[in-house]
PDB file of C-alpha atoms and ligand atoms in Angstrom:
ATOM      1  CA  MET Z   1      -3.447 -38.051   8.366  1.00 47.00           C
ATOM      2  CA  SER Z   2      -0.202 -38.228   7.577  1.00 53.00           C
ATOM      3  CA  THR Z   3       2.000 -34.856   7.812  1.00 57.00           C
ATOM      4  CA  THR Z   4       5.478 -34.647   6.116  1.00 75.00           C
ATOM      5  CA  ILE Z   5       6.605 -31.031   8.158  1.00 88.00           C
ATOM      6  CA  ASP Z   6       5.913 -31.157  11.848  1.00 92.00           C
ATOM      7  CA  ARG Z   7       3.758 -28.381  13.085  1.00 95.00           C
ATOM      8  CA  GLY Z   8       2.924 -29.097  16.216  1.00 95.00           C
ATOM      9  CA  THR Z   9      -0.691 -28.863  17.987  1.00 93.00           C
ATOM     10  CA  ALA Z  10      -1.737 -27.482  20.465  1.00 96.00           C
ATOM     11  CA  ARG Z  11      -4.243 -29.428  23.346  1.00 96.00           C
ATOM     12  CA  GLY Z  12      -7.456 -28.411  22.423  1.00 95.00           C
ATOM     13  CA  LEU Z  13      -7.220 -27.113  18.810  1.00 96.00           C
ATOM     14  CA  PRO Z  14      -8.484 -29.251  15.464  1.00 95.00           C
ATOM     15  CA  GLU Z  15      -5.996 -30.441  13.633  1.00 94.00           C
ATOM     16  CA  TRP Z  16      -5.626 -30.245   9.825  1.00 96.00           C
ATOM     17  CA  ASP Z  17      -3.066 -31.854   7.825  1.00 94.00           C
ATOM     18  CA  ARG Z  18      -1.452 -28.783   6.940  1.00 97.00           C
ATOM     19  CA  CYS Z  19      -0.749 -25.208   7.207  1.00 98.00           C
ATOM     20  CA  ALA Z  20      -4.453 -23.749   8.557  1.00 98.00           C
ATOM     21  CA  VAL Z  21      -5.807 -20.654   7.827  1.00 98.00           C
ATOM     22  CA  MET Z  22      -6.962 -18.298  10.182  1.00 98.00           C
ATOM     23  CA  GLY Z  23      -9.653 -15.251   8.827  1.00 98.00           C
ATOM     24  CA  VAL Z  24      -9.351 -11.913  10.558  1.00 97.00           C
ATOM     25  CA  VAL Z  25     -12.486 -10.170  11.344  1.00 96.00           C
ATOM     26  CA  ASN Z  26     -11.700  -7.104  12.433  1.00 93.00           C
ATOM     27  CA  VAL Z  27     -15.209  -5.192  14.131  1.00 93.00           C
ATOM     28  CA  THR Z  28     -13.196  -1.931  14.524  1.00 87.00           C
ATOM     29  CA  PRO Z  29     -14.016   1.502  12.810  1.00 80.00           C
ATOM     30  CA  ASP Z  30      -9.664   1.912  12.545  1.00 64.00           C
ATOM     31  CA  SER Z  31      -7.835  -1.228  11.768  1.00 58.00           C
ATOM     32  CA  PHE Z  32      -5.155  -1.274   9.937  1.00 54.00           C
ATOM     33  CA  SER Z  33      -6.242  -2.430   7.102  1.00 60.00           C
ATOM     34  CA  ASP Z  34      -9.870  -3.069   7.306  1.00 64.00           C
ATOM     35  CA  GLY Z  35     -11.153  -0.748   9.944  1.00 59.00           C
ATOM     36  CA  GLY Z  36     -14.797   0.122   9.713  1.00 62.00           C
ATOM     37  CA  ARG Z  37     -15.911  -2.693   6.723  1.00 64.00           C
ATOM     38  CA  TRP Z  38     -16.787  -4.657   9.198  1.00 62.00           C
ATOM     39  CA  PHE Z  39     -18.208  -2.696  12.116  1.00 68.00           C
ATOM     40  CA  ASP Z  40     -21.388  -3.912  12.333  1.00 85.00           C
ATOM     41  CA  THR Z  41     -22.294  -7.384  14.176  1.00 91.00           C
ATOM     42  CA  THR Z  42     -24.284  -8.815  11.149  1.00 91.00           C
ATOM     43  CA  ALA Z  43     -21.867  -7.393   8.739  1.00 91.00           C
ATOM     44  CA  ALA Z  44     -18.765  -9.370  10.489  1.00 94.00           C
ATOM     45  CA  VAL Z  45     -20.783 -12.712  11.182  1.00 96.00           C
ATOM     46  CA  LYS Z  46     -21.825 -12.590   7.666  1.00 95.00           C
ATOM     47  CA  HIS Z  47     -17.846 -11.713   6.739  1.00 96.00           C
ATOM     48  CA  GLY Z  48     -16.386 -14.619   9.066  1.00 97.00           C
ATOM     49  CA  LEU Z  49     -18.921 -17.145   7.187  1.00 98.00           C
ATOM     50  CA  ASP Z  50     -17.791 -15.279   3.410  1.00 98.00           C
ATOM     51  CA  LEU Z  51     -14.489 -16.636   5.066  1.00 98.00           C
ATOM     52  CA  VAL Z  52     -14.693 -20.045   6.163  1.00 98.00           C
ATOM     53  CA  ALA Z  53     -16.545 -20.543   2.469  1.00 98.00           C
ATOM     54  CA  GLU Z  54     -13.440 -19.151   0.754  1.00 98.00           C
ATOM     55  CA  GLY Z  55     -11.540 -21.436   2.989  1.00 98.00           C
ATOM     56  CA  ALA Z  56     -11.078 -20.227   6.730  1.00 98.00           C
ATOM     57  CA  ASP Z  57     -10.493 -23.068   9.200  1.00 98.00           C
ATOM     58  CA  LEU Z  58     -10.819 -20.578  12.138  1.00 98.00           C
ATOM     59  CA  VAL Z  59     -11.902 -16.963  12.152  1.00 98.00           C
ATOM     60  CA  ASP Z  60     -10.304 -14.553  14.374  1.00 98.00           C
ATOM     61  CA  VAL Z  61     -12.473 -11.767  15.900  1.00 98.00           C
ATOM     62  CA  GLY Z  62     -10.819  -8.547  17.230  1.00 96.00           C
ATOM     63  CA  GLY Z  63     -12.913  -5.475  18.482  1.00 94.00           C
ATOM     64  CA  GLU Z  64      -9.519  -3.175  19.406  1.00 92.00           C
ATOM     65  CA  SER Z  65      -6.871  -1.683  16.435  1.00 86.00           C
ATOM     66  CA  THR Z  66      -3.470  -2.814  17.254  1.00 81.00           C
ATOM     67  CA  ARG Z  67      -1.526  -0.594  14.179  1.00 76.00           C
ATOM     68  CA  PRO Z  68       0.769   1.572  15.542  1.00 72.00           C
ATOM     69  CA  GLY Z  69       0.042   4.659  16.558  1.00 72.00           C
ATOM     70  CA  ALA Z  70      -3.671   3.563  17.439  1.00 76.00           C
ATOM     71  CA  THR Z  71      -5.042   4.650  20.573  1.00 80.00           C
ATOM     72  CA  ARG Z  72      -6.773   1.731  23.365  1.00 86.00           C
ATOM     73  CA  VAL Z  73     -10.491   1.171  23.163  1.00 91.00           C
ATOM     74  CA  ASP Z  74     -12.863   1.440  25.988  1.00 93.00           C
ATOM     75  CA  GLU Z  75     -13.034  -2.267  27.672  1.00 96.00           C
ATOM     76  CA  GLU Z  76     -17.271  -2.138  27.032  1.00 95.00           C
ATOM     77  CA  GLU Z  77     -17.231  -0.756  24.055  1.00 94.00           C
ATOM     78  CA  GLU Z  78     -14.399  -3.962  22.663  1.00 96.00           C
ATOM     79  CA  LEU Z  79     -17.294  -6.218  24.829  1.00 96.00           C
ATOM     80  CA  ARG Z  80     -19.832  -5.126  22.605  1.00 95.00           C
ATOM     81  CA  ARG Z  81     -18.334  -4.682  19.266  1.00 94.00           C
ATOM     82  CA  VAL Z  82     -16.595  -8.697  19.890  1.00 97.00           C
ATOM     83  CA  VAL Z  83     -19.202 -10.588  21.946  1.00 97.00           C
ATOM     84  CA  PRO Z  84     -22.028 -11.075  19.302  1.00 96.00           C
ATOM     85  CA  VAL Z  85     -19.453 -11.692  16.536  1.00 97.00           C
ATOM     86  CA  VAL Z  86     -18.245 -14.507  18.229  1.00 98.00           C
ATOM     87  CA  ARG Z  87     -21.543 -16.027  19.770  1.00 98.00           C
ATOM     88  CA  GLY Z  88     -23.030 -15.732  15.814  1.00 97.00           C
ATOM     89  CA  LEU Z  89     -19.977 -17.192  14.436  1.00 98.00           C
ATOM     90  CA  ALA Z  90     -19.868 -20.243  16.443  1.00 98.00           C
ATOM     91  CA  ALA Z  91     -23.473 -20.631  16.677  1.00 98.00           C
ATOM     92  CA  GLU Z  92     -22.773 -21.101  13.139  1.00 98.00           C
ATOM     93  CA  GLY Z  93     -20.479 -24.086  13.969  1.00 98.00           C
ATOM     94  CA  VAL Z  94     -17.414 -21.390  12.745  1.00 98.00           C
ATOM     95  CA  THR Z  95     -14.040 -22.892  15.053  1.00 98.00           C
ATOM     96  CA  VAL Z  96     -13.803 -18.949  16.863  1.00 98.00           C
ATOM     97  CA  SER Z  97     -10.820 -16.908  18.014  1.00 98.00           C
ATOM     98  CA  VAL Z  98     -10.963 -14.028  19.985  1.00 98.00           C
ATOM     99  CA  ASP Z  99      -8.362 -11.438  19.263  1.00 98.00           C
ATOM    100  CA  THR Z 100      -7.804  -9.321  22.739  1.00 97.00           C
ATOM    101  CA  MET Z 101      -5.687  -7.879  25.224  1.00 97.00           C
ATOM    102  CA  ARG Z 102      -8.536  -8.294  28.269  1.00 98.00           C
ATOM    103  CA  ALA Z 103      -8.626 -10.828  30.648  1.00 98.00           C
ATOM    104  CA  ARG Z 104     -12.547  -9.957  30.649  1.00 98.00           C
ATOM    105  CA  VAL Z 105     -12.716 -10.253  27.158  1.00 98.00           C
ATOM    106  CA  ALA Z 106     -11.116 -13.519  26.837  1.00 98.00           C
ATOM    107  CA  ALA Z 107     -13.362 -14.790  29.294  1.00 98.00           C
ATOM    108  CA  ARG Z 108     -16.372 -13.395  27.337  1.00 98.00           C
ATOM    109  CA  ALA Z 109     -15.612 -14.753  24.327  1.00 98.00           C
ATOM    110  CA  VAL Z 110     -15.216 -18.227  25.765  1.00 98.00           C
ATOM    111  CA  GLU Z 111     -18.006 -18.221  27.204  1.00 98.00           C
ATOM    112  CA  ALA Z 112     -19.433 -17.040  23.992  1.00 98.00           C
ATOM    113  CA  GLY Z 113     -18.188 -19.932  21.931  1.00 98.00           C
ATOM    114  CA  ALA Z 114     -14.421 -19.182  21.281  1.00 98.00           C
ATOM    115  CA  ILE Z 115     -12.424 -21.776  21.492  1.00 98.00           C
ATOM    116  CA  LEU Z 116      -9.143 -19.922  21.200  1.00 98.00           C
ATOM    117  CA  VAL Z 117      -7.331 -16.601  22.721  1.00 98.00           C
ATOM    118  CA  ASN Z 118      -5.446 -14.623  20.552  1.00 98.00           C
ATOM    119  CA  ASP Z 119      -3.579 -11.764  22.696  1.00 97.00           C
ATOM    120  CA  VAL Z 120      -1.000 -10.053  20.644  1.00 96.00           C
ATOM    121  CA  SER Z 121       0.861  -8.767  23.916  1.00 95.00           C
ATOM    122  CA  GLY Z 122       0.764 -12.394  24.799  1.00 96.00           C
ATOM    123  CA  GLY Z 123      -0.368 -11.766  28.434  1.00 96.00           C
ATOM    124  CA  LEU Z 124       1.759  -8.498  29.386  1.00 96.00           C
ATOM    125  CA  ALA Z 125      -0.745  -6.113  28.959  1.00 95.00           C
ATOM    126  CA  ASP Z 126      -3.428  -6.908  31.413  1.00 97.00           C
ATOM    127  CA  PRO Z 127      -2.278  -9.053  34.758  1.00 97.00           C
ATOM    128  CA  HIS Z 128      -4.996 -10.987  34.686  1.00 98.00           C
ATOM    129  CA  MET Z 129      -5.045 -12.429  31.435  1.00 98.00           C
ATOM    130  CA  VAL Z 130      -3.108 -15.538  32.370  1.00 98.00           C
ATOM    131  CA  PRO Z 131      -5.095 -16.824  35.168  1.00 98.00           C
ATOM    132  CA  ALA Z 132      -7.976 -16.199  33.043  1.00 98.00           C
ATOM    133  CA  VAL Z 133      -6.563 -18.086  30.152  1.00 98.00           C
ATOM    134  CA  ALA Z 134      -5.284 -20.943  32.270  1.00 98.00           C
ATOM    135  CA  ALA Z 135      -9.092 -20.418  34.443  1.00 98.00           C
ATOM    136  CA  ALA Z 136     -10.934 -21.294  30.958  1.00 97.00           C
ATOM    137  CA  GLU Z 137      -8.347 -24.092  30.139  1.00 97.00           C
ATOM    138  CA  VAL Z 138      -8.449 -22.864  26.175  1.00 98.00           C
ATOM    139  CA  PRO Z 139      -5.076 -22.947  23.744  1.00 98.00           C
ATOM    140  CA  PHE Z 140      -3.050 -19.789  23.657  1.00 98.00           C
ATOM    141  CA  VAL Z 141      -1.438 -17.553  21.408  1.00 98.00           C
ATOM    142  CA  VAL Z 142       1.726 -15.493  22.684  1.00 98.00           C
ATOM    143  CA  MET Z 143       3.035 -13.421  20.352  1.00 98.00           C
ATOM    144  CA  HIS Z 144       6.014 -11.087  20.745  1.00 97.00           C
ATOM    145  CA  TRP Z 145       5.307  -7.840  22.110  1.00 95.00           C
ATOM    146  CA  ARG Z 146       7.137  -5.042  23.429  1.00 94.00           C
ATOM    147  CA  GLY Z 147       4.504  -2.117  23.936  1.00 89.00           C
ATOM    148  CA  PHE Z 148       1.453  -0.659  23.227  1.00 86.00           C
ATOM    149  CA  SER Z 149       0.666   0.545  19.786  1.00 79.00           C
ATOM    150  CA  GLN Z 150       1.591   4.737  20.806  1.00 78.00           C
ATOM    151  CA  ASP Z 151       4.982   3.078  21.500  1.00 76.00           C
ATOM    152  CA  MET Z 152       5.570   0.390  19.225  1.00 76.00           C
ATOM    153  CA  ASN Z 153       7.385   2.070  16.851  1.00 79.00           C
ATOM    154  CA  SER Z 154      10.197   3.587  19.328  1.00 88.00           C
ATOM    155  CA  LEU Z 155      10.939   0.213  20.388  1.00 92.00           C
ATOM    156  CA  ALA Z 156      11.742  -1.509  17.170  1.00 93.00           C
ATOM    157  CA  VAL Z 157      15.858  -1.398  18.078  1.00 93.00           C
ATOM    158  CA  TYR Z 158      17.272  -4.596  17.486  1.00 97.00           C
ATOM    159  CA  ASP Z 159      21.136  -5.888  17.980  1.00 96.00           C
ATOM    160  CA  ASP Z 160      20.288  -9.736  16.414  1.00 98.00           C
ATOM    161  CA  VAL Z 161      15.857  -9.462  16.301  1.00 98.00           C
ATOM    162  CA  VAL Z 162      15.597 -13.180  15.103  1.00 98.00           C
ATOM    163  CA  GLY Z 163      17.820 -14.273  18.969  1.00 98.00           C
ATOM    164  CA  GLU Z 164      15.877 -11.614  20.761  1.00 98.00           C
ATOM    165  CA  VAL Z 165      12.536 -12.290  19.135  1.00 98.00           C
ATOM    166  CA  LEU Z 166      13.611 -15.845  20.479  1.00 98.00           C
ATOM    167  CA  GLY Z 167      14.725 -15.044  23.792  1.00 98.00           C
ATOM    168  CA  GLU Z 168      12.123 -13.145  24.981  1.00 98.00           C
ATOM    169  CA  LEU Z 169       9.220 -15.135  23.317  1.00 98.00           C
ATOM    170  CA  ARG Z 170      11.237 -17.999  25.285  1.00 98.00           C
ATOM    171  CA  THR Z 171      10.760 -15.844  28.650  1.00 97.00           C
ATOM    172  CA  ARG Z 172       7.455 -15.279  28.489  1.00 97.00           C
ATOM    173  CA  LEU Z 173       6.216 -18.994  27.445  1.00 98.00           C
ATOM    174  CA  ASP Z 174       7.809 -19.943  30.739  1.00 98.00           C
ATOM    175  CA  ALA Z 175       6.030 -17.158  32.655  1.00 98.00           C
ATOM    176  CA  VAL Z 176       2.596 -18.091  30.875  1.00 98.00           C
ATOM    177  CA  VAL Z 177       3.436 -21.796  32.061  1.00 98.00           C
ATOM    178  CA  ALA Z 178       4.113 -20.323  35.526  1.00 98.00           C
ATOM    179  CA  GLY Z 179       1.347 -18.803  35.821  1.00 98.00           C
ATOM    180  CA  GLY Z 180      -0.899 -21.560  35.158  1.00 98.00           C
ATOM    181  CA  VAL Z 181      -1.112 -22.115  31.509  1.00 98.00           C
ATOM    182  CA  ASP Z 182      -1.124 -26.137  30.337  1.00 98.00           C
ATOM    183  CA  PRO Z 183       2.301 -25.739  28.041  1.00 98.00           C
ATOM    184  CA  GLU Z 184       0.452 -27.359  25.529  1.00 98.00           C
ATOM    185  CA  ARG Z 185      -2.500 -25.100  24.981  1.00 98.00           C
ATOM    186  CA  ILE Z 186       0.321 -22.739  23.713  1.00 98.00           C
ATOM    187  CA  VAL Z 187       0.893 -21.343  20.274  1.00 98.00           C
ATOM    188  CA  VAL Z 188       3.741 -18.634  19.863  1.00 98.00           C
ATOM    189  CA  ASP Z 189       3.984 -15.629  17.433  1.00 98.00           C
ATOM    190  CA  PRO Z 190       6.660 -13.770  15.916  1.00 98.00           C
ATOM    191  CA  GLY Z 191       4.332 -10.683  16.159  1.00 98.00           C
ATOM    192  CA  LEU Z 192       5.197  -9.270  12.449  1.00 98.00           C
ATOM    193  CA  GLY Z 193       4.507  -5.768  12.418  1.00 95.00           C
ATOM    194  CA  PHE Z 194       4.879  -4.993  16.383  1.00 94.00           C
ATOM    195  CA  ALA Z 195       7.639  -3.247  17.498  1.00 94.00           C
ATOM    196  CA  LYS Z 196       9.639  -3.945  14.185  1.00 96.00           C
ATOM    197  CA  LEU Z 197      10.466  -2.810  11.052  1.00 96.00           C
ATOM    198  CA  ALA Z 198      10.780  -4.047   7.236  1.00 97.00           C
ATOM    199  CA  PRO Z 199      14.170  -5.637   8.086  1.00 98.00           C
ATOM    200  CA  HIS Z 200      13.371  -6.949  11.224  1.00 98.00           C
ATOM    201  CA  ASP Z 201      10.188  -8.612   9.648  1.00 98.00           C
ATOM    202  CA  LEU Z 202      12.009  -9.981   6.821  1.00 98.00           C
ATOM    203  CA  ALA Z 203      14.555 -11.488   9.096  1.00 98.00           C
ATOM    204  CA  LEU Z 204      11.956 -12.998  10.910  1.00 98.00           C
ATOM    205  CA  VAL Z 205      10.002 -14.669   8.037  1.00 98.00           C
ATOM    206  CA  ALA Z 206      13.699 -15.539   6.831  1.00 98.00           C
ATOM    207  CA  HIS Z 207      14.150 -17.418   9.932  1.00 98.00           C
ATOM    208  CA  LEU Z 208      11.005 -19.236  11.067  1.00 97.00           C
ATOM    209  CA  PRO Z 209      12.205 -22.604  11.495  1.00 96.00           C
ATOM    210  CA  GLU Z 210      14.044 -21.590  14.411  1.00 96.00           C
ATOM    211  CA  LEU Z 211      11.296 -20.295  16.083  1.00 97.00           C
ATOM    212  CA  ARG Z 212       9.832 -23.509  15.636  1.00 96.00           C
ATOM    213  CA  THR Z 213      12.482 -24.403  18.590  1.00 95.00           C
ATOM    214  CA  LEU Z 214      10.725 -23.051  20.943  1.00 97.00           C
ATOM    215  CA  GLY Z 215       9.164 -26.114  20.249  1.00 97.00           C
ATOM    216  CA  ARG Z 216       5.177 -25.131  20.138  1.00 98.00           C
ATOM    217  CA  PRO Z 217       3.302 -24.287  17.097  1.00 98.00           C
ATOM    218  CA  LEU Z 218       3.673 -21.270  15.065  1.00 98.00           C
ATOM    219  CA  LEU Z 219       1.731 -18.691  14.357  1.00 98.00           C
ATOM    220  CA  VAL Z 220       2.282 -16.097  11.148  1.00 98.00           C
ATOM    221  CA  ALA Z 221       0.292 -13.115  10.891  1.00 98.00           C
ATOM    222  CA  ALA Z 222       2.233 -11.386   8.144  1.00 98.00           C
ATOM    223  CA  SER Z 223      -0.992 -10.182   6.017  1.00 98.00           C
ATOM    224  CA  ARG Z 224      -0.961  -6.492   4.804  1.00 97.00           C
ATOM    225  CA  LYS Z 225       1.629  -5.230   6.823  1.00 96.00           C
ATOM    226  CA  ARG Z 226       4.010  -2.577   6.631  1.00 96.00           C
ATOM    227  CA  PHE Z 227       7.098  -4.581   5.696  1.00 97.00           C
ATOM    228  CA  LEU Z 228       5.333  -6.232   2.296  1.00 98.00           C
ATOM    229  CA  GLY Z 229       3.904  -2.730   1.062  1.00 98.00           C
ATOM    230  CA  HIS Z 230       8.178  -1.830   1.668  1.00 97.00           C
ATOM    231  CA  VAL Z 231       8.910  -4.767  -0.421  1.00 97.00           C
ATOM    232  CA  LEU Z 232       6.678  -3.946  -3.191  1.00 97.00           C
ATOM    233  CA  THR Z 233       7.331   0.123  -3.259  1.00 96.00           C
ATOM    234  CA  ARG Z 234       8.377   0.930  -6.984  1.00 95.00           C
ATOM    235  CA  GLU Z 235      10.824   3.599  -7.177  1.00 94.00           C
ATOM    236  CA  GLY Z 236       9.972   6.755  -6.318  1.00 95.00           C
ATOM    237  CA  ALA Z 237       6.219   6.076  -5.756  1.00 95.00           C
ATOM    238  CA  ALA Z 238       4.085   5.584  -2.175  1.00 95.00           C
ATOM    239  CA  PRO Z 239       3.819   1.729  -0.673  1.00 96.00           C
ATOM    240  CA  PRO Z 240       0.856   0.328  -2.375  1.00 96.00           C
ATOM    241  CA  PRO Z 241      -2.191   0.315  -0.112  1.00 95.00           C
ATOM    242  CA  ALA Z 242      -2.672  -2.261   2.513  1.00 94.00           C
ATOM    243  CA  ARG Z 243      -5.597  -3.922   0.561  1.00 92.00           C
ATOM    244  CA  GLU Z 244      -3.351  -4.321  -2.417  1.00 96.00           C
ATOM    245  CA  ARG Z 245      -0.734  -6.054  -0.643  1.00 97.00           C
ATOM    246  CA  ASP Z 246      -3.142  -9.581  -0.884  1.00 97.00           C
ATOM    247  CA  ALA Z 247      -0.825 -11.785  -3.526  1.00 98.00           C
ATOM    248  CA  ALA Z 248       2.107 -11.069  -1.212  1.00 98.00           C
ATOM    249  CA  THR Z 249       0.478 -12.023   1.900  1.00 98.00           C
ATOM    250  CA  ALA Z 250      -0.381 -15.239  -0.126  1.00 98.00           C
ATOM    251  CA  ALA Z 251       3.511 -15.452  -1.081  1.00 98.00           C
ATOM    252  CA  VAL Z 252       4.332 -15.195   2.678  1.00 98.00           C
ATOM    253  CA  SER Z 253       1.650 -17.776   3.877  1.00 98.00           C
ATOM    254  CA  ALA Z 254       3.267 -20.309   1.204  1.00 98.00           C
ATOM    255  CA  LEU Z 255       6.670 -19.707   2.591  1.00 98.00           C
ATOM    256  CA  ALA Z 256       5.661 -20.020   5.869  1.00 98.00           C
ATOM    257  CA  ALA Z 257       3.299 -22.740   5.753  1.00 98.00           C
ATOM    258  CA  HIS Z 258       7.097 -25.012   3.883  1.00 97.00           C
ATOM    259  CA  ALA Z 259       8.829 -23.327   6.847  1.00 97.00           C
ATOM    260  CA  GLY Z 260       6.323 -25.928   9.082  1.00 97.00           C
ATOM    261  CA  ALA Z 261       4.170 -22.528  10.474  1.00 98.00           C
ATOM    262  CA  TRP Z 262       0.902 -24.449  12.086  1.00 98.00           C
ATOM    263  CA  ALA Z 263      -1.157 -21.584  10.806  1.00 98.00           C
ATOM    264  CA  VAL Z 264      -1.312 -18.188   9.329  1.00 98.00           C
ATOM    265  CA  ARG Z 265      -3.324 -15.419  10.034  1.00 98.00           C
ATOM    266  CA  VAL Z 266      -4.317 -13.481   6.602  1.00 98.00           C
ATOM    267  CA  HIS Z 267      -7.688 -10.908   5.810  1.00 97.00           C
ATOM    268  CA  GLU Z 268      -8.233 -12.237   2.575  1.00 98.00           C
ATOM    269  CA  VAL Z 269      -8.438 -15.726   2.612  1.00 98.00           C
ATOM    270  CA  ARG Z 270      -8.926 -17.248  -1.117  1.00 98.00           C
ATOM    271  CA  ALA Z 271      -5.311 -16.636  -1.917  1.00 98.00           C
ATOM    272  CA  THR Z 272      -3.873 -18.390   1.513  1.00 98.00           C
ATOM    273  CA  ALA Z 273      -6.095 -20.959   0.918  1.00 98.00           C
ATOM    274  CA  ASP Z 274      -4.443 -22.259  -2.418  1.00 98.00           C
ATOM    275  CA  ALA Z 275      -1.308 -21.283  -0.628  1.00 98.00           C
ATOM    276  CA  VAL Z 276      -1.162 -23.339   1.805  1.00 98.00           C
ATOM    277  CA  ARG Z 277      -2.863 -26.413  -0.439  1.00 98.00           C
ATOM    278  CA  VAL Z 278       0.101 -25.852  -3.003  1.00 98.00           C
ATOM    279  CA  ALA Z 279       2.735 -25.725   0.111  1.00 97.00           C
ATOM    280  CA  ARG Z 280       1.226 -29.034   1.185  1.00 97.00           C
ATOM    281  CA  ALA Z 281       0.846 -30.974  -1.977  1.00 96.00           C
ATOM    282  CA  VAL Z 282       4.525 -29.864  -2.772  1.00 96.00           C
ATOM    283  CA  GLU Z 283       5.260 -31.972   0.785  1.00 93.00           C
ATOM    284  CA  GLY Z 284       3.560 -34.555  -0.623  1.00 93.00           C
ATOM    285  CA  ALA Z 285       5.631 -35.093  -3.372  1.00 93.00           C
ATOM    286  CA  ALA Z 286       8.932 -34.256  -1.607  1.00 87.00           C
TER     287      ALA Z 286
HETATM  288  N1  LIG A 301      -1.155  -8.657  14.169  1.00 80.29           N
HETATM  289  C1  LIG A 301      -2.403  -7.574  14.480  1.00 80.29           C
HETATM  290  C2  LIG A 301      -3.632  -8.344  14.811  1.00 80.29           C
HETATM  291  N2  LIG A 301      -3.533  -9.274  15.525  1.00 80.29           N
HETATM  292  N3  LIG A 301      -2.827 -11.042  16.204  1.00 80.29           N
HETATM  293  C3  LIG A 301      -1.495 -12.026  16.030  1.00 80.29           C
HETATM  294  N4  LIG A 301      -1.531 -13.779  16.586  1.00 80.29           N
HETATM  295  N5  LIG A 301      -0.296 -11.954  15.366  1.00 80.29           N
HETATM  296  C4  LIG A 301      -0.333 -10.648  14.808  1.00 80.29           C
HETATM  297  O1  LIG A 301       0.695 -10.323  14.237  1.00 80.29           O
HETATM  298  C5  LIG A 301      -1.203  -9.807  14.852  1.00 80.29           C
HETATM  299  C6  LIG A 301      -2.315 -10.175  15.719  1.00 80.29           C
HETATM  300  C7  LIG A 301      -2.979  -6.825  13.394  1.00 80.29           C
HETATM  301  O2  LIG A 301      -2.868  -7.334  11.910  1.00 80.29           O
HETATM  302  P1  LIG A 301      -4.360  -6.333  11.427  1.00 80.29           P
HETATM  303  O3  LIG A 301      -4.652  -5.015  12.702  1.00 80.29           O
HETATM  304  O4  LIG A 301      -4.042  -6.056  10.200  1.00 80.29           O
HETATM  305  O5  LIG A 301      -5.645  -7.464  11.764  1.00 80.29           O
END
């Protein structure tokens, strides 16, 4: 396997010779861009399988909406949503990650077959998360996070967004490692849209190679987010709705792949699967 860009790898994860594609299955009634669409186990498993057929390398299953302003879901309800979908997809041979801020949900999802824990709070929301991930010996996505959805817009204040996100991620990495997680299992994520305004998100996308200086593989999740709506807004018009941001998402996927991202997390897989392959071919021709 030859790569021209070093994307890094996380212990316990498969390796791809290009940026990987993580497809999203939100088992929620209210997620930002696809809430309510896969809110039933059978439909959610089928959707995950469809994403794999379209080119997803792994599927991220979540049961709690993190859109700005969202209130938290009850833990039992989150378990009820997530665990059967993880089990169903893992039974079909799909590489599954679980998107949760709760240690108990993470642990139960790993038992059900998830091989990666994706915590948008980087272990901050639940004090039991880091020990649980350390004990489970699975890879862990540590995202840049400043607070829960209700508060995150007021936390979007930066003098130097790239420097501050880098510094805060480094602090989290140190804490997670001090908590017992194998550093070789950690993936980092700038957390686009989380306590960030459009100019912050754009600056982070422009500076992805700097985030690689953390020495860990990088996950980039721009899919359908507000900053893309902002970029696409025509004068005097409202931003296009989330589901009309997939071409823009694929553009970010190509940029992120070219900048050395390990994976991109997207709702609509087809265009991004093409984008990462084009990026790979361009690398190979360089
Ligand atoms: N964004 C959302 C959900 N999970 N996970 C990671 N690692 N990074 C993200 O930026 C991220 C995430 C919110 O998006 P959605 O609710 O539209 O899926």
